[in-house]
Amino acid sequence: MPRVVPAVSRALDILELFLDRPQLSAREVMERLDLPRTTVHELLVTLVERSYLISVPGQPVQYRLGMPLFQLGAAFSGRLDLVREAQSVTRDVAAVCNEAVHVAVLNGADVIYLVKVDSTHPVRMVSAVGRRLPANCTAVGKVLLSGLDPAALDAVLAKGDLPGMTPDSITDPDRLRAHLEGVRAEGLALDVSESDSAMRCVAAAVRDHSGSIIAAMSISAPIIRWTPQAHVEWADLVREGAATLSARMGYPGRVR
């Protein structure tokens, strides 16, 4: 087996810390990664030298992400048909419902949001592209988990109780398994104040040419706008949007 280079792994660990924080000090990096001061200093100096991080003067000095990471992300996004097509479809769906529309993918036991089109309402969902959330707490996550084969789902649920974000989150693995059966049967998943007590979401699956679930699309809105009529309309709309995106990804279940 090829050997993993520890210094490279540590440098990547440092960069990944900035997924959740816009700026970090050297001390914060040391504490979060439990690395020696000298090691962190050398890695930060190297990353700054290559412009992957930018040092922001202050007491203490703070660091933020540099332009090369944006360039790499843009290059990746430009080559990813899913993101490009999802941006177009989510804009169309959002234009109809005027609520937040997301497309997300599964990463281990979490979801990562690839695309977001926001509502124009003053009260709307707080979220962002690149954000990571526990899959069991979100409508998109439950759709994605429902598409896993039994062995893959077992691996996700093997660690016992799942993380919760609100009192309504489903954290018991057995309860989640039963819940996912309903998601498979219905072809839709709901987040009923499970990731945010003030929000609700409905999501549907995005499939590729083989029929595999590769992403999920959701419509999210505050409870104050989530009426029974809106629920029905948005469920139909997210099905239609997910089906359109699936067709663009080569799924034969729908004519382009």
PDB file of C-alpha atoms in Angstrom:
ATOM      1  CA  MET A   1       0.000   0.000   0.000  1.00  0.00           C
ATOM      2  CA  PRO A   2       1.304   3.517  -0.804  1.00  0.00           C
ATOM      3  CA  ARG A   3       2.275   5.470   2.305  1.00  0.00           C
ATOM      4  CA  VAL A   4       0.173   8.422   3.416  1.00  0.00           C
ATOM      5  CA  VAL A   5       2.334  11.512   3.933  1.00  0.00           C
ATOM      6  CA  PRO A   6       1.595  12.841   7.463  1.00  0.00           C
ATOM      7  CA  ALA A   7       2.563  16.448   6.692  1.00  0.00           C
ATOM      8  CA  VAL A   8       0.185  16.583   3.736  1.00  0.00           C
ATOM      9  CA  SER A   9      -2.623  15.073   5.812  1.00  0.00           C
ATOM     10  CA  ARG A  10      -2.069  17.655   8.544  1.00  0.00           C
ATOM     11  CA  ALA A  11      -2.040  20.521   6.063  1.00  0.00           C
ATOM     12  CA  LEU A  12      -5.353  19.305   4.646  1.00  0.00           C
ATOM     13  CA  ASP A  13      -6.740  18.954   8.169  1.00  0.00           C
ATOM     14  CA  ILE A  14      -5.903  22.617   8.732  1.00  0.00           C
ATOM     15  CA  LEU A  15      -7.618  23.725   5.533  1.00  0.00           C
ATOM     16  CA  GLU A  16     -10.743  21.709   6.384  1.00  0.00           C
ATOM     17  CA  LEU A  17     -11.083  23.575   9.676  1.00  0.00           C
ATOM     18  CA  PHE A  18     -12.048  26.643   7.639  1.00  0.00           C
ATOM     19  CA  LEU A  19     -15.181  24.913   6.338  1.00  0.00           C
ATOM     20  CA  ASP A  20     -16.866  25.953   9.585  1.00  0.00           C
ATOM     21  CA  ARG A  21     -14.955  29.123  10.502  1.00  0.00           C
ATOM     22  CA  PRO A  22     -13.975  32.091   8.307  1.00  0.00           C
ATOM     23  CA  GLN A  23     -10.849  32.848  10.378  1.00  0.00           C
ATOM     24  CA  LEU A  24      -8.686  30.944  12.868  1.00  0.00           C
ATOM     25  CA  SER A  25      -5.603  31.723  14.916  1.00  0.00           C
ATOM     26  CA  ALA A  26      -2.595  29.424  15.256  1.00  0.00           C
ATOM     27  CA  ARG A  27      -3.640  28.610  18.813  1.00  0.00           C
ATOM     28  CA  GLU A  28      -7.127  27.620  17.670  1.00  0.00           C
ATOM     29  CA  VAL A  29      -5.613  25.335  15.026  1.00  0.00           C
ATOM     30  CA  MET A  30      -3.358  23.750  17.665  1.00  0.00           C
ATOM     31  CA  GLU A  31      -6.272  23.151  20.021  1.00  0.00           C
ATOM     32  CA  ARG A  32      -8.660  21.806  17.398  1.00  0.00           C
ATOM     33  CA  LEU A  33      -6.156  19.375  15.857  1.00  0.00           C
ATOM     34  CA  ASP A  34      -4.130  18.638  19.007  1.00  0.00           C
ATOM     35  CA  LEU A  35      -0.853  19.301  17.177  1.00  0.00           C
ATOM     36  CA  PRO A  36       2.443  20.673  18.539  1.00  0.00           C
ATOM     37  CA  ARG A  37       3.041  24.421  18.258  1.00  0.00           C
ATOM     38  CA  THR A  38       6.115  23.994  16.030  1.00  0.00           C
ATOM     39  CA  THR A  39       4.280  21.704  13.620  1.00  0.00           C
ATOM     40  CA  VAL A  40       1.349  24.090  13.290  1.00  0.00           C
ATOM     41  CA  HIS A  41       3.674  27.059  12.783  1.00  0.00           C
ATOM     42  CA  GLU A  42       5.587  25.323   9.968  1.00  0.00           C
ATOM     43  CA  LEU A  43       2.403  24.204   8.236  1.00  0.00           C
ATOM     44  CA  LEU A  44       0.820  27.648   8.458  1.00  0.00           C
ATOM     45  CA  VAL A  45       3.963  29.321   7.109  1.00  0.00           C
ATOM     46  CA  THR A  46       3.966  26.893   4.169  1.00  0.00           C
ATOM     47  CA  LEU A  47       0.280  27.396   3.406  1.00  0.00           C
ATOM     48  CA  VAL A  48       0.679  31.170   3.563  1.00  0.00           C
ATOM     49  CA  GLU A  49       3.760  31.010   1.314  1.00  0.00           C
ATOM     50  CA  ARG A  50       1.689  29.146  -1.303  1.00  0.00           C
ATOM     51  CA  SER A  51      -1.250  31.554  -0.746  1.00  0.00           C
ATOM     52  CA  TYR A  52      -3.617  28.785   0.335  1.00  0.00           C
ATOM     53  CA  LEU A  53      -3.983  30.790   3.527  1.00  0.00           C
ATOM     54  CA  ILE A  54      -3.747  34.528   4.078  1.00  0.00           C
ATOM     55  CA  SER A  55      -2.526  35.959   7.376  1.00  0.00           C
ATOM     56  CA  VAL A  56      -4.674  38.735   8.828  1.00  0.00           C
ATOM     57  CA  PRO A  57      -2.703  41.014  11.201  1.00  0.00           C
ATOM     58  CA  GLY A  58      -3.991  41.281  14.735  1.00  0.00           C
ATOM     59  CA  GLN A  59      -3.504  40.056  18.291  1.00  0.00           C
ATOM     60  CA  PRO A  60      -3.319  37.163  17.701  1.00  0.00           C
ATOM     61  CA  VAL A  61      -2.698  36.821  13.962  1.00  0.00           C
ATOM     62  CA  GLN A  62      -5.680  35.253  12.206  1.00  0.00           C
ATOM     63  CA  TYR A  63      -5.693  33.165   9.040  1.00  0.00           C
ATOM     64  CA  ARG A  64      -8.280  32.880   6.286  1.00  0.00           C
ATOM     65  CA  LEU A  65      -8.547  30.920   3.039  1.00  0.00           C
ATOM     66  CA  GLY A  66      -6.669  32.190  -0.003  1.00  0.00           C
ATOM     67  CA  MET A  67      -7.552  32.520  -3.680  1.00  0.00           C
ATOM     68  CA  PRO A  68      -6.011  29.220  -4.912  1.00  0.00           C
ATOM     69  CA  LEU A  69      -8.674  27.299  -3.008  1.00  0.00           C
ATOM     70  CA  PHE A  70     -11.404  29.283  -4.741  1.00  0.00           C
ATOM     71  CA  GLN A  71      -9.724  28.580  -8.085  1.00  0.00           C
ATOM     72  CA  LEU A  72      -9.549  24.852  -7.363  1.00  0.00           C
ATOM     73  CA  GLY A  73     -13.174  24.800  -6.257  1.00  0.00           C
ATOM     74  CA  ALA A  74     -14.263  26.692  -9.346  1.00  0.00           C
ATOM     75  CA  ALA A  75     -12.329  24.284 -11.574  1.00  0.00           C
ATOM     76  CA  PHE A  76     -13.976  21.314  -9.855  1.00  0.00           C
ATOM     77  CA  SER A  77     -17.432  22.878 -10.046  1.00  0.00           C
ATOM     78  CA  GLY A  78     -16.974  23.718 -13.708  1.00  0.00           C
ATOM     79  CA  ARG A  79     -16.332  20.065 -14.493  1.00  0.00           C
ATOM     80  CA  LEU A  80     -19.191  18.716 -12.426  1.00  0.00           C
ATOM     81  CA  ASP A  81     -22.340  18.365 -14.497  1.00  0.00           C
ATOM     82  CA  LEU A  82     -24.480  17.850 -11.404  1.00  0.00           C
ATOM     83  CA  VAL A  83     -23.662  21.266  -9.979  1.00  0.00           C
ATOM     84  CA  ARG A  84     -24.053  23.051 -13.304  1.00  0.00           C
ATOM     85  CA  GLU A  85     -27.398  21.441 -14.102  1.00  0.00           C
ATOM     86  CA  ALA A  86     -28.626  21.747 -10.516  1.00  0.00           C
ATOM     87  CA  GLN A  87     -28.025  25.496 -10.543  1.00  0.00           C
ATOM     88  CA  SER A  88     -30.322  25.851 -13.525  1.00  0.00           C
ATOM     89  CA  VAL A  89     -33.095  23.597 -12.203  1.00  0.00           C
ATOM     90  CA  THR A  90     -33.081  25.017  -8.675  1.00  0.00           C
ATOM     91  CA  ARG A  91     -33.457  28.525 -10.072  1.00  0.00           C
ATOM     92  CA  ASP A  92     -36.553  27.383 -11.982  1.00  0.00           C
ATOM     93  CA  VAL A  93     -38.049  25.679  -8.921  1.00  0.00           C
ATOM     94  CA  ALA A  94     -37.333  28.663  -6.670  1.00  0.00           C
ATOM     95  CA  ALA A  95     -38.954  31.006  -9.187  1.00  0.00           C
ATOM     96  CA  VAL A  96     -42.210  29.083  -8.755  1.00  0.00           C
ATOM     97  CA  CYS A  97     -42.287  28.698  -4.967  1.00  0.00           C
ATOM     98  CA  ASN A  98     -40.132  31.668  -3.856  1.00  0.00           C
ATOM     99  CA  GLU A  99     -38.657  29.541  -1.072  1.00  0.00           C
ATOM    100  CA  ALA A 100     -35.147  28.205  -0.480  1.00  0.00           C
ATOM    101  CA  VAL A 101     -34.249  25.344  -2.805  1.00  0.00           C
ATOM    102  CA  HIS A 102     -31.218  23.128  -2.176  1.00  0.00           C
ATOM    103  CA  VAL A 103     -29.409  20.248  -3.840  1.00  0.00           C
ATOM    104  CA  ALA A 104     -27.230  18.114  -1.590  1.00  0.00           C
ATOM    105  CA  VAL A 105     -25.150  14.941  -1.695  1.00  0.00           C
ATOM    106  CA  LEU A 106     -24.269  12.353   0.940  1.00  0.00           C
ATOM    107  CA  ASN A 107     -20.827  12.287   2.525  1.00  0.00           C
ATOM    108  CA  GLY A 108     -20.576   9.526   5.112  1.00  0.00           C
ATOM    109  CA  ALA A 109     -23.284  10.207   7.704  1.00  0.00           C
ATOM    110  CA  ASP A 110     -23.642  13.863   6.647  1.00  0.00           C
ATOM    111  CA  VAL A 111     -25.040  15.835   3.748  1.00  0.00           C
ATOM    112  CA  ILE A 112     -23.146  18.584   1.947  1.00  0.00           C
ATOM    113  CA  TYR A 113     -25.098  21.296   0.156  1.00  0.00           C
ATOM    114  CA  LEU A 114     -23.890  21.800  -3.414  1.00  0.00           C
ATOM    115  CA  VAL A 115     -26.405  24.358  -4.654  1.00  0.00           C
ATOM    116  CA  LYS A 116     -28.749  26.846  -3.022  1.00  0.00           C
ATOM    117  CA  VAL A 117     -31.189  29.392  -4.422  1.00  0.00           C
ATOM    118  CA  ASP A 118     -32.668  31.577  -1.711  1.00  0.00           C
ATOM    119  CA  SER A 119     -36.110  33.002  -1.103  1.00  0.00           C
ATOM    120  CA  THR A 120     -36.773  36.718  -1.480  1.00  0.00           C
ATOM    121  CA  HIS A 121     -38.863  36.769   1.711  1.00  0.00           C
ATOM    122  CA  PRO A 122     -37.366  38.699   4.646  1.00  0.00           C
ATOM    123  CA  VAL A 123     -37.828  35.597   6.864  1.00  0.00           C
ATOM    124  CA  ARG A 124     -35.978  32.727   5.257  1.00  0.00           C
ATOM    125  CA  MET A 125     -33.711  29.766   5.909  1.00  0.00           C
ATOM    126  CA  VAL A 126     -30.119  30.384   6.985  1.00  0.00           C
ATOM    127  CA  SER A 127     -27.921  27.984   5.013  1.00  0.00           C
ATOM    128  CA  ALA A 128     -24.971  28.004   2.640  1.00  0.00           C
ATOM    129  CA  VAL A 129     -23.325  26.055  -0.153  1.00  0.00           C
ATOM    130  CA  GLY A 130     -20.702  23.769   1.350  1.00  0.00           C
ATOM    131  CA  ARG A 131     -22.487  23.478   4.676  1.00  0.00           C
ATOM    132  CA  ARG A 132     -22.438  20.021   6.279  1.00  0.00           C
ATOM    133  CA  LEU A 133     -25.329  18.682   8.402  1.00  0.00           C
ATOM    134  CA  PRO A 134     -26.199  15.280   9.894  1.00  0.00           C
ATOM    135  CA  ALA A 135     -28.143  13.363   7.243  1.00  0.00           C
ATOM    136  CA  ASN A 136     -30.660  11.980   9.741  1.00  0.00           C
ATOM    137  CA  CYS A 137     -31.801  15.518  10.634  1.00  0.00           C
ATOM    138  CA  THR A 138     -32.603  16.726   7.107  1.00  0.00           C
ATOM    139  CA  ALA A 139     -35.096  15.907   4.381  1.00  0.00           C
ATOM    140  CA  VAL A 140     -32.357  15.685   1.739  1.00  0.00           C
ATOM    141  CA  GLY A 141     -30.335  13.442   4.058  1.00  0.00           C
ATOM    142  CA  LYS A 142     -33.198  11.043   4.622  1.00  0.00           C
ATOM    143  CA  VAL A 143     -33.777  10.765   0.869  1.00  0.00           C
ATOM    144  CA  LEU A 144     -30.084  10.000   0.372  1.00  0.00           C
ATOM    145  CA  LEU A 145     -29.970   7.468   3.216  1.00  0.00           C
ATOM    146  CA  SER A 146     -33.041   5.746   1.783  1.00  0.00           C
ATOM    147  CA  GLY A 147     -31.073   5.066  -1.401  1.00  0.00           C
ATOM    148  CA  LEU A 148     -28.252   3.191   0.331  1.00  0.00           C
ATOM    149  CA  ASP A 149     -28.014  -0.578   0.123  1.00  0.00           C
ATOM    150  CA  PRO A 150     -28.464  -2.412   3.456  1.00  0.00           C
ATOM    151  CA  ALA A 151     -24.728  -2.837   4.079  1.00  0.00           C
ATOM    152  CA  ALA A 152     -23.970   0.831   3.432  1.00  0.00           C
ATOM    153  CA  LEU A 153     -26.851   1.935   5.658  1.00  0.00           C
ATOM    154  CA  ASP A 154     -25.648  -0.431   8.394  1.00  0.00           C
ATOM    155  CA  ALA A 155     -22.227   1.212   8.238  1.00  0.00           C
ATOM    156  CA  VAL A 156     -23.751   4.672   8.716  1.00  0.00           C
ATOM    157  CA  LEU A 157     -25.918   3.546  11.633  1.00  0.00           C
ATOM    158  CA  ALA A 158     -23.373   1.247  13.271  1.00  0.00           C
ATOM    159  CA  LYS A 159     -22.196   3.755  15.862  1.00  0.00           C
ATOM    160  CA  GLY A 160     -25.469   3.812  17.786  1.00  0.00           C
ATOM    161  CA  ASP A 161     -27.396   6.970  18.605  1.00  0.00           C
ATOM    162  CA  LEU A 162     -27.249   9.625  15.892  1.00  0.00           C
ATOM    163  CA  PRO A 163     -26.621  13.351  16.383  1.00  0.00           C
ATOM    164  CA  GLY A 164     -29.652  15.556  16.923  1.00  0.00           C
ATOM    165  CA  MET A 165     -30.154  19.219  16.070  1.00  0.00           C
ATOM    166  CA  THR A 166     -33.575  19.824  17.659  1.00  0.00           C
ATOM    167  CA  PRO A 167     -35.837  17.865  20.031  1.00  0.00           C
ATOM    168  CA  ASP A 168     -37.645  16.545  16.932  1.00  0.00           C
ATOM    169  CA  SER A 169     -34.543  15.004  15.307  1.00  0.00           C
ATOM    170  CA  ILE A 170     -34.651  11.235  14.782  1.00  0.00           C
ATOM    171  CA  THR A 171     -31.607   9.964  16.663  1.00  0.00           C
ATOM    172  CA  ASP A 172     -32.541   6.334  17.297  1.00  0.00           C
ATOM    173  CA  PRO A 173     -31.164   4.079  14.500  1.00  0.00           C
ATOM    174  CA  ASP A 174     -34.084   1.632  14.619  1.00  0.00           C
ATOM    175  CA  ARG A 175     -36.618   4.443  14.441  1.00  0.00           C
ATOM    176  CA  LEU A 176     -34.719   5.955  11.509  1.00  0.00           C
ATOM    177  CA  ARG A 177     -34.698   2.608   9.659  1.00  0.00           C
ATOM    178  CA  ALA A 178     -38.471   2.409   9.984  1.00  0.00           C
ATOM    179  CA  HIS A 179     -38.811   6.023   8.903  1.00  0.00           C
ATOM    180  CA  LEU A 180     -36.694   5.401   5.799  1.00  0.00           C
ATOM    181  CA  GLU A 181     -39.053   2.627   4.709  1.00  0.00           C
ATOM    182  CA  GLY A 182     -41.766   5.255   4.440  1.00  0.00           C
ATOM    183  CA  VAL A 183     -39.436   7.564   2.522  1.00  0.00           C
ATOM    184  CA  ARG A 184     -38.732   4.798  -0.014  1.00  0.00           C
ATOM    185  CA  ALA A 185     -42.424   4.042  -0.420  1.00  0.00           C
ATOM    186  CA  GLU A 186     -43.463   7.676  -0.733  1.00  0.00           C
ATOM    187  CA  GLY A 187     -40.507   8.900  -2.767  1.00  0.00           C
ATOM    188  CA  LEU A 188     -40.420  11.997  -0.561  1.00  0.00           C
ATOM    189  CA  ALA A 189     -38.852  12.917   2.773  1.00  0.00           C
ATOM    190  CA  LEU A 190     -39.860  15.603   5.245  1.00  0.00           C
ATOM    191  CA  ASP A 191     -37.865  17.562   7.776  1.00  0.00           C
ATOM    192  CA  VAL A 192     -40.481  18.579  10.327  1.00  0.00           C
ATOM    193  CA  SER A 193     -38.464  20.998  12.468  1.00  0.00           C
ATOM    194  CA  GLU A 194     -35.720  18.354  12.762  1.00  0.00           C
ATOM    195  CA  SER A 195     -32.767  20.509  11.683  1.00  0.00           C
ATOM    196  CA  ASP A 196     -34.240  23.883  12.675  1.00  0.00           C
ATOM    197  CA  SER A 197     -37.241  24.244  14.974  1.00  0.00           C
ATOM    198  CA  ALA A 198     -38.608  27.113  12.885  1.00  0.00           C
ATOM    199  CA  MET A 199     -38.306  25.414   9.474  1.00  0.00           C
ATOM    200  CA  ARG A 200     -39.808  22.572   7.456  1.00  0.00           C
ATOM    201  CA  CYS A 201     -38.520  20.938   4.274  1.00  0.00           C
ATOM    202  CA  VAL A 202     -39.640  18.439   1.669  1.00  0.00           C
ATOM    203  CA  ALA A 203     -37.154  16.583  -0.548  1.00  0.00           C
ATOM    204  CA  ALA A 204     -37.045  14.161  -3.476  1.00  0.00           C
ATOM    205  CA  ALA A 205     -34.335  12.026  -5.061  1.00  0.00           C
ATOM    206  CA  VAL A 206     -32.106  12.931  -7.995  1.00  0.00           C
ATOM    207  CA  ARG A 207     -31.005   9.867  -9.975  1.00  0.00           C
ATOM    208  CA  ASP A 208     -28.334   9.186 -12.595  1.00  0.00           C
ATOM    209  CA  HIS A 209     -28.415   7.104 -15.775  1.00  0.00           C
ATOM    210  CA  SER A 210     -28.322   3.868 -13.767  1.00  0.00           C
ATOM    211  CA  GLY A 211     -31.227   4.854 -11.528  1.00  0.00           C
ATOM    212  CA  SER A 212     -28.993   5.308  -8.479  1.00  0.00           C
ATOM    213  CA  ILE A 213     -29.759   8.187  -6.120  1.00  0.00           C
ATOM    214  CA  ILE A 214     -26.875  10.624  -6.478  1.00  0.00           C
ATOM    215  CA  ALA A 215     -28.344  13.728  -4.842  1.00  0.00           C
ATOM    216  CA  ALA A 216     -31.516  15.137  -3.343  1.00  0.00           C
ATOM    217  CA  MET A 217     -33.436  18.358  -3.940  1.00  0.00           C
ATOM    218  CA  SER A 218     -35.424  20.139  -1.243  1.00  0.00           C
ATOM    219  CA  ILE A 219     -37.738  23.087  -0.733  1.00  0.00           C
ATOM    220  CA  SER A 220     -37.419  24.702   2.705  1.00  0.00           C
ATOM    221  CA  ALA A 221     -39.657  27.294   4.317  1.00  0.00           C
ATOM    222  CA  PRO A 222     -40.442  28.730   7.747  1.00  0.00           C
ATOM    223  CA  ILE A 223     -43.332  27.121   9.614  1.00  0.00           C
ATOM    224  CA  ILE A 224     -45.299  30.371   9.289  1.00  0.00           C
ATOM    225  CA  ARG A 225     -45.551  29.805   5.503  1.00  0.00           C
ATOM    226  CA  TRP A 226     -45.865  25.989   5.627  1.00  0.00           C
ATOM    227  CA  THR A 227     -49.627  25.665   5.149  1.00  0.00           C
ATOM    228  CA  PRO A 228     -51.373  22.382   4.187  1.00  0.00           C
ATOM    229  CA  GLN A 229     -51.932  23.718   0.676  1.00  0.00           C
ATOM    230  CA  ALA A 230     -48.300  24.821   0.361  1.00  0.00           C
ATOM    231  CA  HIS A 231     -47.160  21.395   1.582  1.00  0.00           C
ATOM    232  CA  VAL A 232     -49.027  19.665  -1.254  1.00  0.00           C
ATOM    233  CA  GLU A 233     -47.873  22.158  -3.878  1.00  0.00           C
ATOM    234  CA  TRP A 234     -44.230  22.076  -2.792  1.00  0.00           C
ATOM    235  CA  ALA A 235     -44.186  18.282  -2.593  1.00  0.00           C
ATOM    236  CA  ASP A 236     -45.357  18.112  -6.210  1.00  0.00           C
ATOM    237  CA  LEU A 237     -42.941  20.856  -7.228  1.00  0.00           C
ATOM    238  CA  VAL A 238     -39.871  19.243  -5.647  1.00  0.00           C
ATOM    239  CA  ARG A 239     -40.777  15.908  -7.276  1.00  0.00           C
ATOM    240  CA  GLU A 240     -40.961  17.677 -10.626  1.00  0.00           C
ATOM    241  CA  GLY A 241     -37.707  19.544 -10.065  1.00  0.00           C
ATOM    242  CA  ALA A 242     -35.845  16.412  -8.962  1.00  0.00           C
ATOM    243  CA  ALA A 243     -37.235  14.524 -11.963  1.00  0.00           C
ATOM    244  CA  THR A 244     -36.073  17.278 -14.324  1.00  0.00           C
ATOM    245  CA  LEU A 245     -32.585  17.236 -12.847  1.00  0.00           C
ATOM    246  CA  SER A 246     -32.542  13.437 -12.980  1.00  0.00           C
ATOM    247  CA  ALA A 247     -33.383  13.561 -16.672  1.00  0.00           C
ATOM    248  CA  ARG A 248     -30.499  15.955 -17.279  1.00  0.00           C
ATOM    249  CA  MET A 249     -28.213  13.498 -15.461  1.00  0.00           C
ATOM    250  CA  GLY A 250     -29.287  10.741 -17.874  1.00  0.00           C
ATOM    251  CA  TYR A 251     -32.013   8.999 -15.883  1.00  0.00           C
ATOM    252  CA  PRO A 252     -34.253   7.255 -18.417  1.00  0.00           C
ATOM    253  CA  GLY A 253     -37.348   7.420 -16.229  1.00  0.00           C
ATOM    254  CA  ARG A 254     -38.249  10.779 -17.720  1.00  0.00           C
ATOM    255  CA  VAL A 255     -38.206  12.146 -21.257  1.00  0.00           C
ATOM    256  CA  ARG A 256     -35.990  15.238 -21.557  1.00  0.00           C
TER     257      ARG A 256
END
